[in-house]
Coordinates of C-alpha atoms and ligand atoms in Angstrom, one line a residue:
X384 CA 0.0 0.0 0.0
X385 CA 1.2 3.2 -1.0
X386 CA 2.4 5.3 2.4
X387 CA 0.1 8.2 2.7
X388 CA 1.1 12.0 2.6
X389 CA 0.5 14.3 5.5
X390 CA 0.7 18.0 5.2
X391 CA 0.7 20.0 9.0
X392 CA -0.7 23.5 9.0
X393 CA 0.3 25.1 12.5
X394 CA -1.8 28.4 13.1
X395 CA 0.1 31.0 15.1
X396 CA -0.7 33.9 14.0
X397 CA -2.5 35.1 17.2
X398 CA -2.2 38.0 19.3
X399 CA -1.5 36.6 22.6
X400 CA -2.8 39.9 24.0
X401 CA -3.6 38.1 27.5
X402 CA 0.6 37.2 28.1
X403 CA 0.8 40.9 28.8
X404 CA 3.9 40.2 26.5
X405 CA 5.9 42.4 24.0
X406 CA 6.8 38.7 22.7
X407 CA 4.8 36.5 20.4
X408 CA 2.6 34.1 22.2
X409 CA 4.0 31.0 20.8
X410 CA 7.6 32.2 21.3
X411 CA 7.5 31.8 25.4
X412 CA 9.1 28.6 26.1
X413 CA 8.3 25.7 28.2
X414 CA 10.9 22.9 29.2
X415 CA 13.4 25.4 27.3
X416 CA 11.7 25.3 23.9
X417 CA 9.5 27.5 22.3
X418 CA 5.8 26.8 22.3
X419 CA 5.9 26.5 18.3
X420 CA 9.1 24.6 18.6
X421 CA 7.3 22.0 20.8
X422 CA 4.5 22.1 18.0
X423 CA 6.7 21.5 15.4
X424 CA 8.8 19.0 17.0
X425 CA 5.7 17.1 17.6
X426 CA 4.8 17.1 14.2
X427 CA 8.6 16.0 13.2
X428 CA 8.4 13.4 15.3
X429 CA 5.0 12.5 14.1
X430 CA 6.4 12.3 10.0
X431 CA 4.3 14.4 8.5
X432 CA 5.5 15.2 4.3
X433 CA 5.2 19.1 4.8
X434 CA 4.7 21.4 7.0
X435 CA 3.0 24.8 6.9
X436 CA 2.9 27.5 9.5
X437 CA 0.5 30.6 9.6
X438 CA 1.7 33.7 11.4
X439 CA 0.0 37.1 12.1
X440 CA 1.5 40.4 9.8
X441 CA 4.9 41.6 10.9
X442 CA 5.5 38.3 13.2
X443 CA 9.1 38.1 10.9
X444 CA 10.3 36.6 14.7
X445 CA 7.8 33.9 14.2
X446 CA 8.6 32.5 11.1
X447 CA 11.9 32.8 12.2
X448 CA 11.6 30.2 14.5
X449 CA 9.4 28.4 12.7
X450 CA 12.5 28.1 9.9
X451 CA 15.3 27.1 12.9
X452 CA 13.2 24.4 14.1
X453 CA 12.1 23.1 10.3
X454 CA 14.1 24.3 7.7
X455 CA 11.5 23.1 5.2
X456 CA 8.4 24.5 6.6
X457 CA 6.6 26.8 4.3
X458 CA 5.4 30.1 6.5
X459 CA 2.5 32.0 5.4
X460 CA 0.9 35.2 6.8
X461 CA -2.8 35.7 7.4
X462 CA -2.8 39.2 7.0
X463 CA -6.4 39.9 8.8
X464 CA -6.6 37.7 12.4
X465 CA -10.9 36.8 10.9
X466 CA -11.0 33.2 12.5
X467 CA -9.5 29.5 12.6
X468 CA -11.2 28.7 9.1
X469 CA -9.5 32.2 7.9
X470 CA -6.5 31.1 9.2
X471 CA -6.2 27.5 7.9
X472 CA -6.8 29.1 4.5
X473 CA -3.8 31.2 4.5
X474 CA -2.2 28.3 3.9
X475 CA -4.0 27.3 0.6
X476 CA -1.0 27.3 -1.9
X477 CA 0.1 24.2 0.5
X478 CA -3.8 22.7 0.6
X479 CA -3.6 22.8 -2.8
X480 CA -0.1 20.8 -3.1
X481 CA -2.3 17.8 -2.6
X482 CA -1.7 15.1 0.1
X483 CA -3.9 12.4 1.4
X484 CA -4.1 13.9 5.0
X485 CA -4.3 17.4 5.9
X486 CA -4.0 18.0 10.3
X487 CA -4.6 21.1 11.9
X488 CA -2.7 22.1 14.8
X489 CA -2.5 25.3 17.5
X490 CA 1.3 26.9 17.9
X491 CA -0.2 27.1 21.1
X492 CA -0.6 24.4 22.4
X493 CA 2.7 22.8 23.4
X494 CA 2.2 19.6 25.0
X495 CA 1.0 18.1 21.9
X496 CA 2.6 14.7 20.8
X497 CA 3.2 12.1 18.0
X498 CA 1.0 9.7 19.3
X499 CA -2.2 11.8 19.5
X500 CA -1.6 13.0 15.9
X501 CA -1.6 9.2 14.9
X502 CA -4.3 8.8 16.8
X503 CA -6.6 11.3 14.8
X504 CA -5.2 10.3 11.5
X505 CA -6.3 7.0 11.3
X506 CA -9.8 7.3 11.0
X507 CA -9.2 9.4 7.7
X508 CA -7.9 6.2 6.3
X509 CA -10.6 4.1 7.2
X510 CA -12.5 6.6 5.3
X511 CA -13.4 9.6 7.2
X512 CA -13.5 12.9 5.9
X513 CA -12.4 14.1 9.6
X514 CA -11.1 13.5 13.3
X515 CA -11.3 16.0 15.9
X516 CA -9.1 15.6 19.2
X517 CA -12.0 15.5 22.1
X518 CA -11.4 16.6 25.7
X519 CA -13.2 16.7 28.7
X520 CA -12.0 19.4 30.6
X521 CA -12.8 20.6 34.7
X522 CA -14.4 23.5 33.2
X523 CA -15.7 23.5 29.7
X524 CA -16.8 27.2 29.4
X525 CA -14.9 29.0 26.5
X526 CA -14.6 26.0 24.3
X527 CA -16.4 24.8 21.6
X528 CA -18.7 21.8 22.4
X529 CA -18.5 18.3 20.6
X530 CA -22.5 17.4 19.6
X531 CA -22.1 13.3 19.1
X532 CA -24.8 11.0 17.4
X533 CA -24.2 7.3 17.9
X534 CA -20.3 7.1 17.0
X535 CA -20.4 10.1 14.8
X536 CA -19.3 14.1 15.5
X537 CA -22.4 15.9 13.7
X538 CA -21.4 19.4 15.0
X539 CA -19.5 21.6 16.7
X540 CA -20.6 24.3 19.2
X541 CA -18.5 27.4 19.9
X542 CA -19.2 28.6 23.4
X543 CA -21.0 32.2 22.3
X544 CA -23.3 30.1 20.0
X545 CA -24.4 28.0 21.9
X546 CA -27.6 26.9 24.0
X547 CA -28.0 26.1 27.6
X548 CA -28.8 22.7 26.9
X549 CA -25.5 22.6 24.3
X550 CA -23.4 24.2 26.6
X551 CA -24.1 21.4 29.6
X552 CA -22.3 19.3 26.8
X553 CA -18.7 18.4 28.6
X554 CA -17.0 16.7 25.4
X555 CA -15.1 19.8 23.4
X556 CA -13.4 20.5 20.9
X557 CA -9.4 20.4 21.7
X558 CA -8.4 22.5 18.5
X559 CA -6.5 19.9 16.7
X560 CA -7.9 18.6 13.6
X561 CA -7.4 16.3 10.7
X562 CA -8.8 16.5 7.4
X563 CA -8.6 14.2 4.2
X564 CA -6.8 15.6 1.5
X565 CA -9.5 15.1 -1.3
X566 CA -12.5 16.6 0.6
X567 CA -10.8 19.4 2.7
X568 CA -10.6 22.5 0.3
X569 CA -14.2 22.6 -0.7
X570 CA -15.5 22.0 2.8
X571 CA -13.2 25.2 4.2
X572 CA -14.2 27.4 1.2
X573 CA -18.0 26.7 2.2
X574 CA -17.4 28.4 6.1
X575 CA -18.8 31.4 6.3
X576 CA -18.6 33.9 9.4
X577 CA -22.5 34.1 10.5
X578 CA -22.1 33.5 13.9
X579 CA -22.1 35.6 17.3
X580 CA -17.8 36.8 16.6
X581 CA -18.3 37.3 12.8
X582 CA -15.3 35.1 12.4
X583 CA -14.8 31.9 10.2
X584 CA -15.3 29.1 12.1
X585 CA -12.8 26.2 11.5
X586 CA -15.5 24.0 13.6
X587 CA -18.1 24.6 11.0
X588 CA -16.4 22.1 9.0
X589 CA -18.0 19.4 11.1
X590 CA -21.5 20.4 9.8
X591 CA -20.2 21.0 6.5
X592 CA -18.8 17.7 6.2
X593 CA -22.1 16.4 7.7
X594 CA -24.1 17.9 4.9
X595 CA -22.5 16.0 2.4
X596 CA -22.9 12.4 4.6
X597 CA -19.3 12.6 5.2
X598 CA -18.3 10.8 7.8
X599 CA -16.6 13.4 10.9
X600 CA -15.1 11.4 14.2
X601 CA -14.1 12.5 17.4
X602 CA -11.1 11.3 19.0
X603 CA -10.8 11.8 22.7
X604 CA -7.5 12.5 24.2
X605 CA -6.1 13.6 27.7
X606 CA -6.9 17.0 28.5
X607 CA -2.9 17.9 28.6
X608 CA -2.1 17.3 25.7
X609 CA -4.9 19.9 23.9
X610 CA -4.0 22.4 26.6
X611 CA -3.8 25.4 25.0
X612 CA -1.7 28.6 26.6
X613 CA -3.3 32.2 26.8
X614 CA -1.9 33.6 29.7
X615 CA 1.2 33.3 31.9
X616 CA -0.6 31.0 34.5
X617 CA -1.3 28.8 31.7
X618 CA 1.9 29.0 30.7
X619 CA 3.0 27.8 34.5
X620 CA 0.6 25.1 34.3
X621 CA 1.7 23.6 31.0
X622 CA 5.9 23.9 32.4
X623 CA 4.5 22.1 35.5
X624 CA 2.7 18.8 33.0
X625 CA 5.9 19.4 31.1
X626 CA 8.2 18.6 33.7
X627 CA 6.5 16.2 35.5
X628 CA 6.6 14.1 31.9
X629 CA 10.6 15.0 31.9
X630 CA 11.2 13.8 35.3
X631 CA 9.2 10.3 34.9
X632 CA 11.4 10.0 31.4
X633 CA 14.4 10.4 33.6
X634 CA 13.4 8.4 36.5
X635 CA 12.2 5.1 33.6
X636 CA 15.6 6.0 32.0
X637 CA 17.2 5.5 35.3
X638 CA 18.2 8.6 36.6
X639 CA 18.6 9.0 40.2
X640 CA 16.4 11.9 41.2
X641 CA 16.4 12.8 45.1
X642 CA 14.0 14.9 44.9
X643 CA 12.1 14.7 41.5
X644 CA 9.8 17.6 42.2
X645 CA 12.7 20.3 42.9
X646 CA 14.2 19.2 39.6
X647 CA 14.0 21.6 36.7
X648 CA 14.9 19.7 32.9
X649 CA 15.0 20.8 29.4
X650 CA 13.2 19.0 26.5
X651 CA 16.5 18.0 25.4
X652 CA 18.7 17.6 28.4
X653 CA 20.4 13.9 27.9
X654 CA 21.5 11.6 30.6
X655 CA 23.7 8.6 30.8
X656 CA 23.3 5.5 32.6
X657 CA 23.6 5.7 37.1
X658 CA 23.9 9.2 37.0
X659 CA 22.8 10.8 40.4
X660 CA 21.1 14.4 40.8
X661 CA 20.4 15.7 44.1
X662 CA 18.0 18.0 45.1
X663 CA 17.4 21.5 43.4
X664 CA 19.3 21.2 40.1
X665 CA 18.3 23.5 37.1
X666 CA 19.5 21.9 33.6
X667 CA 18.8 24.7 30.7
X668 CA 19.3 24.2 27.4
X669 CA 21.8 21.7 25.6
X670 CA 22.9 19.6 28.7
X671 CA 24.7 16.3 28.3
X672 CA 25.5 14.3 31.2
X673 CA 27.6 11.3 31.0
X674 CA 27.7 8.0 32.7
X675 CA 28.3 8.2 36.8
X676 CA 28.4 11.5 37.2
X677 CA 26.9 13.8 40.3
X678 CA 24.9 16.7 40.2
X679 CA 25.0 17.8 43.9
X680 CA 22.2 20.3 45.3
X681 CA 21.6 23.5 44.0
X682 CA 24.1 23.9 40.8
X683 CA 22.7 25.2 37.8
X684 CA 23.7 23.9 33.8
X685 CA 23.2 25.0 31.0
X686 CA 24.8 23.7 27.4
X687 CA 27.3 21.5 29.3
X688 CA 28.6 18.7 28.9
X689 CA 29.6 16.6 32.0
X690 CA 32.0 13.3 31.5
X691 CA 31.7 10.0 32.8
X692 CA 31.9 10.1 36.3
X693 CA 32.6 14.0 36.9
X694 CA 31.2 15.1 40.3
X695 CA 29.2 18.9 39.7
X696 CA 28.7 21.4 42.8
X697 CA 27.0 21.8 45.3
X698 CA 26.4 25.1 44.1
X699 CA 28.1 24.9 40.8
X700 CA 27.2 26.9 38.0
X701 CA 28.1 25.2 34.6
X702 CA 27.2 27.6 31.2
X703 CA 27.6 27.2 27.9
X704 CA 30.8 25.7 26.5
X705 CA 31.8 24.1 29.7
X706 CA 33.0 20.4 28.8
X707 CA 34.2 18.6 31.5
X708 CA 36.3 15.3 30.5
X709 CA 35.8 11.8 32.7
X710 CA 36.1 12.4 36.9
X711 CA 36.7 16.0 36.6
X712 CA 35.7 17.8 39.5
X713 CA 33.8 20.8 40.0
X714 CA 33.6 22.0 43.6
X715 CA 30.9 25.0 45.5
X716 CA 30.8 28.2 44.2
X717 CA 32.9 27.3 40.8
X718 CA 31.6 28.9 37.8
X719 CA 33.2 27.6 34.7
X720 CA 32.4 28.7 30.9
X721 CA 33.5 28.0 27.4
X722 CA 36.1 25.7 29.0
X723 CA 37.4 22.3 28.3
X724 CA 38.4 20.5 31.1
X725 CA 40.9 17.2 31.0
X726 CA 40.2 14.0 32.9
X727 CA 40.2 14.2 36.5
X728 CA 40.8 18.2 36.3
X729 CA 39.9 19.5 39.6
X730 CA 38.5 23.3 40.4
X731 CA 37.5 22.4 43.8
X732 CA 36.3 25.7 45.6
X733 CA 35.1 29.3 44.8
X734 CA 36.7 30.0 41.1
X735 CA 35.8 31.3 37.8
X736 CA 37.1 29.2 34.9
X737 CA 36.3 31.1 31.4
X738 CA 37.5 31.1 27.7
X739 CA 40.0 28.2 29.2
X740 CA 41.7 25.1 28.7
X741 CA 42.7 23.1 31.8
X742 CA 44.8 20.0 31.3
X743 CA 44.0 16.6 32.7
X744 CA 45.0 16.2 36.4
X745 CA 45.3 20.0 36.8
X746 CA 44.3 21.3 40.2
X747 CA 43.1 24.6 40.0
X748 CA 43.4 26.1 43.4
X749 CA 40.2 28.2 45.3
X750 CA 39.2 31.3 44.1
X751 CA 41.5 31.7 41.0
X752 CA 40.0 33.5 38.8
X753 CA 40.6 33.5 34.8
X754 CA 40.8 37.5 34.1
X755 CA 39.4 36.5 30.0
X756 CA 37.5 39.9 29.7
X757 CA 39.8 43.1 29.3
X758 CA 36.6 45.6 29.4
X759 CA 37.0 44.9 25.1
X760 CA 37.3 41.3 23.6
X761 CA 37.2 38.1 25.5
X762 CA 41.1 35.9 25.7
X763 CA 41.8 32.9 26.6
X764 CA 44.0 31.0 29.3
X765 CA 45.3 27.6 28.4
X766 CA 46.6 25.6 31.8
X767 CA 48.8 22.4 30.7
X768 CA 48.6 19.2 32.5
X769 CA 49.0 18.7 36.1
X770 CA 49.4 21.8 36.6
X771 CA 49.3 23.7 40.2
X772 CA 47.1 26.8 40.3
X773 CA 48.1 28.2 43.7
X774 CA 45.0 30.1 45.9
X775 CA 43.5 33.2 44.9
X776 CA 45.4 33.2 41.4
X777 CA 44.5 35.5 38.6
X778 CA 45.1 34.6 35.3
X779 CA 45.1 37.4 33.1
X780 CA 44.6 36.1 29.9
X781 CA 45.6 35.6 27.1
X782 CA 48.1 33.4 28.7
X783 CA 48.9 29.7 30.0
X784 CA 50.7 28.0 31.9
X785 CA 52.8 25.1 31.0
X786 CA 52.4 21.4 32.0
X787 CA 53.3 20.4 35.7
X788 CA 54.1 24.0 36.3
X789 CA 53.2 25.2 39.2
X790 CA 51.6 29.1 40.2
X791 CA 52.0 30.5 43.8
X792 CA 49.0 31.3 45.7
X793 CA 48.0 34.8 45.4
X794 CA 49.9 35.7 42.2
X795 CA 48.9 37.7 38.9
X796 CA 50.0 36.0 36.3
X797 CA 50.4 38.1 33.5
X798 CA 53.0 36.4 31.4
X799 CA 53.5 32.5 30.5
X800 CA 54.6 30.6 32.8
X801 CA 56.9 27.6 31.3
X802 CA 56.3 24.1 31.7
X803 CA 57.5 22.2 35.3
X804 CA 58.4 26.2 36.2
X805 CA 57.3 27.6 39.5
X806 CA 55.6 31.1 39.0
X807 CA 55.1 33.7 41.8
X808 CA 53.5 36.6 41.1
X809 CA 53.1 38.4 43.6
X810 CA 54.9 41.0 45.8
X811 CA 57.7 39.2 48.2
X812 CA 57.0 39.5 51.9
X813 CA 58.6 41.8 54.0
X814 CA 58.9 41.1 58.1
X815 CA 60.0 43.8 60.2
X816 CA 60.8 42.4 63.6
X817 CA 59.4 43.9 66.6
X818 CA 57.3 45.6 64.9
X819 CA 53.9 44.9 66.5
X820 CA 55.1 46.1 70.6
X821 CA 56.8 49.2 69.1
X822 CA 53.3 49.7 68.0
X823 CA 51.6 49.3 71.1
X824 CA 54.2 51.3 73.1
X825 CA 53.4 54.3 70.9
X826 CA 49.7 54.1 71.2
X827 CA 49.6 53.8 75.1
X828 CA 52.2 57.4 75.0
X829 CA 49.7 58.6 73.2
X830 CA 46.5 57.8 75.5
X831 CA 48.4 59.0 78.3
X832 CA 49.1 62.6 76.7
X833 CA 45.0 62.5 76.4
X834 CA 44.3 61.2 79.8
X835 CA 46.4 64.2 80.9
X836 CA 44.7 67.1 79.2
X837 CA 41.7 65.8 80.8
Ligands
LIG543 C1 -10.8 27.3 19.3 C2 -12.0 26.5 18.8 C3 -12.8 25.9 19.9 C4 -11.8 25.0 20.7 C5 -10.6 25.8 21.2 C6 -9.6 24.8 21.8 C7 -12.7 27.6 16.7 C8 -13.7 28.5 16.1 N1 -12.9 27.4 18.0 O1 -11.4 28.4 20.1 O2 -13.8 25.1 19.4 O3 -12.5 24.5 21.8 O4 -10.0 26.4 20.1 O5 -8.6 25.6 22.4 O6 -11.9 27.1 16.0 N2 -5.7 31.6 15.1 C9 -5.1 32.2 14.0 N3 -5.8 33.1 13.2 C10 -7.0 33.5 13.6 C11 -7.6 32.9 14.7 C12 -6.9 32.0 15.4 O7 -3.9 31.9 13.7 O8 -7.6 34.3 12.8 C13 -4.9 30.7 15.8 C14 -4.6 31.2 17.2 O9 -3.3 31.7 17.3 C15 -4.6 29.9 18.1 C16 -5.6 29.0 17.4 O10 -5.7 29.5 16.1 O11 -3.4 29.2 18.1 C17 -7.0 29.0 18.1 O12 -7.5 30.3 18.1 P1 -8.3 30.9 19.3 O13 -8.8 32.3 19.0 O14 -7.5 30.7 20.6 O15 -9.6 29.9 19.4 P2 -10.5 29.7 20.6 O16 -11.5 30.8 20.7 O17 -9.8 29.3 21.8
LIG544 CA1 -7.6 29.5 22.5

């Protein structure tokens, strides 16, 4: 049997006036991806031919994204916001392409996965002209409202339309749609807009379809997955549903989580095999941690990558570029950066690591302090092998230090140091004997000459 197309139309080109947001609505992120990049991952995932996105005038930013996540998705502006139906038909050029399956999805709502869109596929190729994702929320008031007859959909009711006795109806309509290819066109070019908004009703379809004893389906799915985001407490609510899915994929992937709840993940943070975090760990974006490594309380990562066996924090702070090779360590207080660090490396206590190289078994004393910013461009500091970074070092880069050499604590290092060389630089100690009670003796003159004028 011949596979059948799919073409993905993602509407986004709404306002999002209720974010109280100079950013688009579908651009705020959840789990560290945008809500259209979820979308559109989703529908990546899914394997659907071509992809089509809809976005508002002037939302360049939009279809920006749109084009990171999905190279090949074709982005198309509804240039009047007139309704879902309006909307969908921006997007004719791609209707018009011709594909057995057509599914309509919100840029908006972000917890959306492959499996559901399979799910309200299949009926079109048993022979259905179109699925719609059902849902039965805890309050049904705003959405539109899923009339059933025996197994079939025969209508759908949008909350201002609708009567008391429709609007008692808890099955509604979670947005999501899916059309066959042949049928589709000439069903959206019938909706019209004579209904309580004036807008054109994608959910007319339904009695469209009807009319013409096709055959519409409703396909109910959990209510998380069709949550749409309007406002910034939905936009809580959906980071909270999308963590709690990160944390169980971590915990079946087995991931030690101490404290499950108090861990924040990324869509795409990847774990190895018995690695341990502890309680209150923030992975952002492009994290990799390897096989037996520790994440100890309260450190924060973002695009790291952690070897096999390194141990991270407490209070660590990992950002972007920071690579730490097998049973490094990174100690409290250590912020490291667009660093490489070799096996078993070691920056133990209170330091700043930047725009560096550290050599394998180098031991990076507390609170030295790579000096990679000059107030212009950013340099960088190169430490060789088993190397000795003595306490409260600066390294004022660009500069490095050789292998095995070692740097006195409390030096500015300003100049490379050569391999197996001992650097100090700092300024030599001076002791003046007897100092301290020649002191004393001369403040106690003085109190007495005070005393006396008294
Ligand atoms: C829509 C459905 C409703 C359903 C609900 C589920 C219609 C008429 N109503 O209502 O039955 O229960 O979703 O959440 O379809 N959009 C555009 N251009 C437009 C209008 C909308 O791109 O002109 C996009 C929006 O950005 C949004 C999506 O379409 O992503 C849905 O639009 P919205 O106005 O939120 O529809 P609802 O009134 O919530
Ligand atoms: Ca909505």
């Amino acid at each position: 049997m011949e596979a059948r197309s799919c073409l993905a139309i993602v509407l986004a080109a709404g306002e999002g006036t209720r974010m109280r947001s100079a950013r688009p609505k579908v651009l705020h992120t959840v789990a560290g991806q945008s809500l259209l990049g979820r979308v559109l991952a989703a529908v990546r995932a899914f394997g659907a031919t071509s992809t089509a996105v809809v976005v508002g005038p002037g939302q360049d930013v939009v279809a920006a994204e749109a084009k990171r996540i999905m190279p090949d998705a074709v982005c198309f502006v509804q240039s009047e916001r007139r309704g879902t139906a309006h909307a969908v038909l921006a997007a004719k050029a791609a209707i018009e392409q011709g594909s057995h399956d057509i599914l309509i999805l919100y840029g908006d709502t972000p917890l959306i996965d492959a499996t559901t869109l399979r799910r309200l596929r299949a009926p079109l190729a048993a022979g259905a002209a179109m699925a719609v994702a059902a849902f039965r929320p805890s309050d049904p008031t705003g959405y539109g409202r899923l009339i059933i007859e025996g197994d079939q959909l025969v209508a759908i009711r949008e909350q201002a339309d609708a009567s008391e006795a429709e609007r008692a109806i808890d099955l509604c309509n979670g947005g999501i749609m899916a059309f066959a290819g042949d049928t589709a066109l000439s069903i959206l070019e019938r909706i019209g807009n004579r209904n309580r908004k004036g807008e054109f009703y994608l959910t007319d379809a339904v009695e469209i379809a009807r009319g013409r004893k096709l055959k519409a389906i409703a396909v109910e799915v959990e209510e998380d997955v069709v949550r749409g985001i309007n406002t910034k407490k939905e936009l809580a609510e959906a980071e909270a549903v999308a963590q709690q899915r990160l944390r169980n994929a971590a915990l079946e992937a087995g991931v030690t989580l101490v404290a499950p709840d108090t861990v924040f993940l990324s869509a795409d943070t990847q774990f190895g095999k018995d690695v341990i975090v502890e309680p209150y760990v923030v992975f952002g974006e492009k994290v990799v941690v390897e096989d037996g490594a520790v994440i100890h309380a309260f450190s924060h990562l973002s695009g790291a990558h952690v070897g096999k066996g390194v141990s991270v924090g407490p209070f660590a702070r990992l950002r972007p570029g920071a690579k730490l090779g097998e049973g490094a360590r990174i100690g409290n207080f250590v912020e490291v950066k667009e660093a490489i660090l070799g096996a078993g490396a070691k920056i133990n206590h209170l330091s700043y690591v930047g725009d560096a190289s550290v050599g394998e078994g180098a031991n990076i004393g507390a609170g030295t302090i790579t000096c990679n910013y000059d107030g212009n461009a950013k340099h960088r500091t190169e430490i060789g092998k088993n190397a000795f970074i003595g306490s409260n070092s600066a390294l004022v880069a660009p500069v490095g230090i050789g292998d095995g050499a070692y740097v006195g604590s409390g030096s500015v290092i300003t100049a490379d140091v050569p391999a197996d060389a001992l650097a100090l630089g700092r300024a030599r100690q001076v002791i003046k004997e007897g100092w301290a009670s020649r002191l004393r003796a001369l403040k106690s003159i003085v109190k007495k000459k005070v005393h006396a004028r008294d």
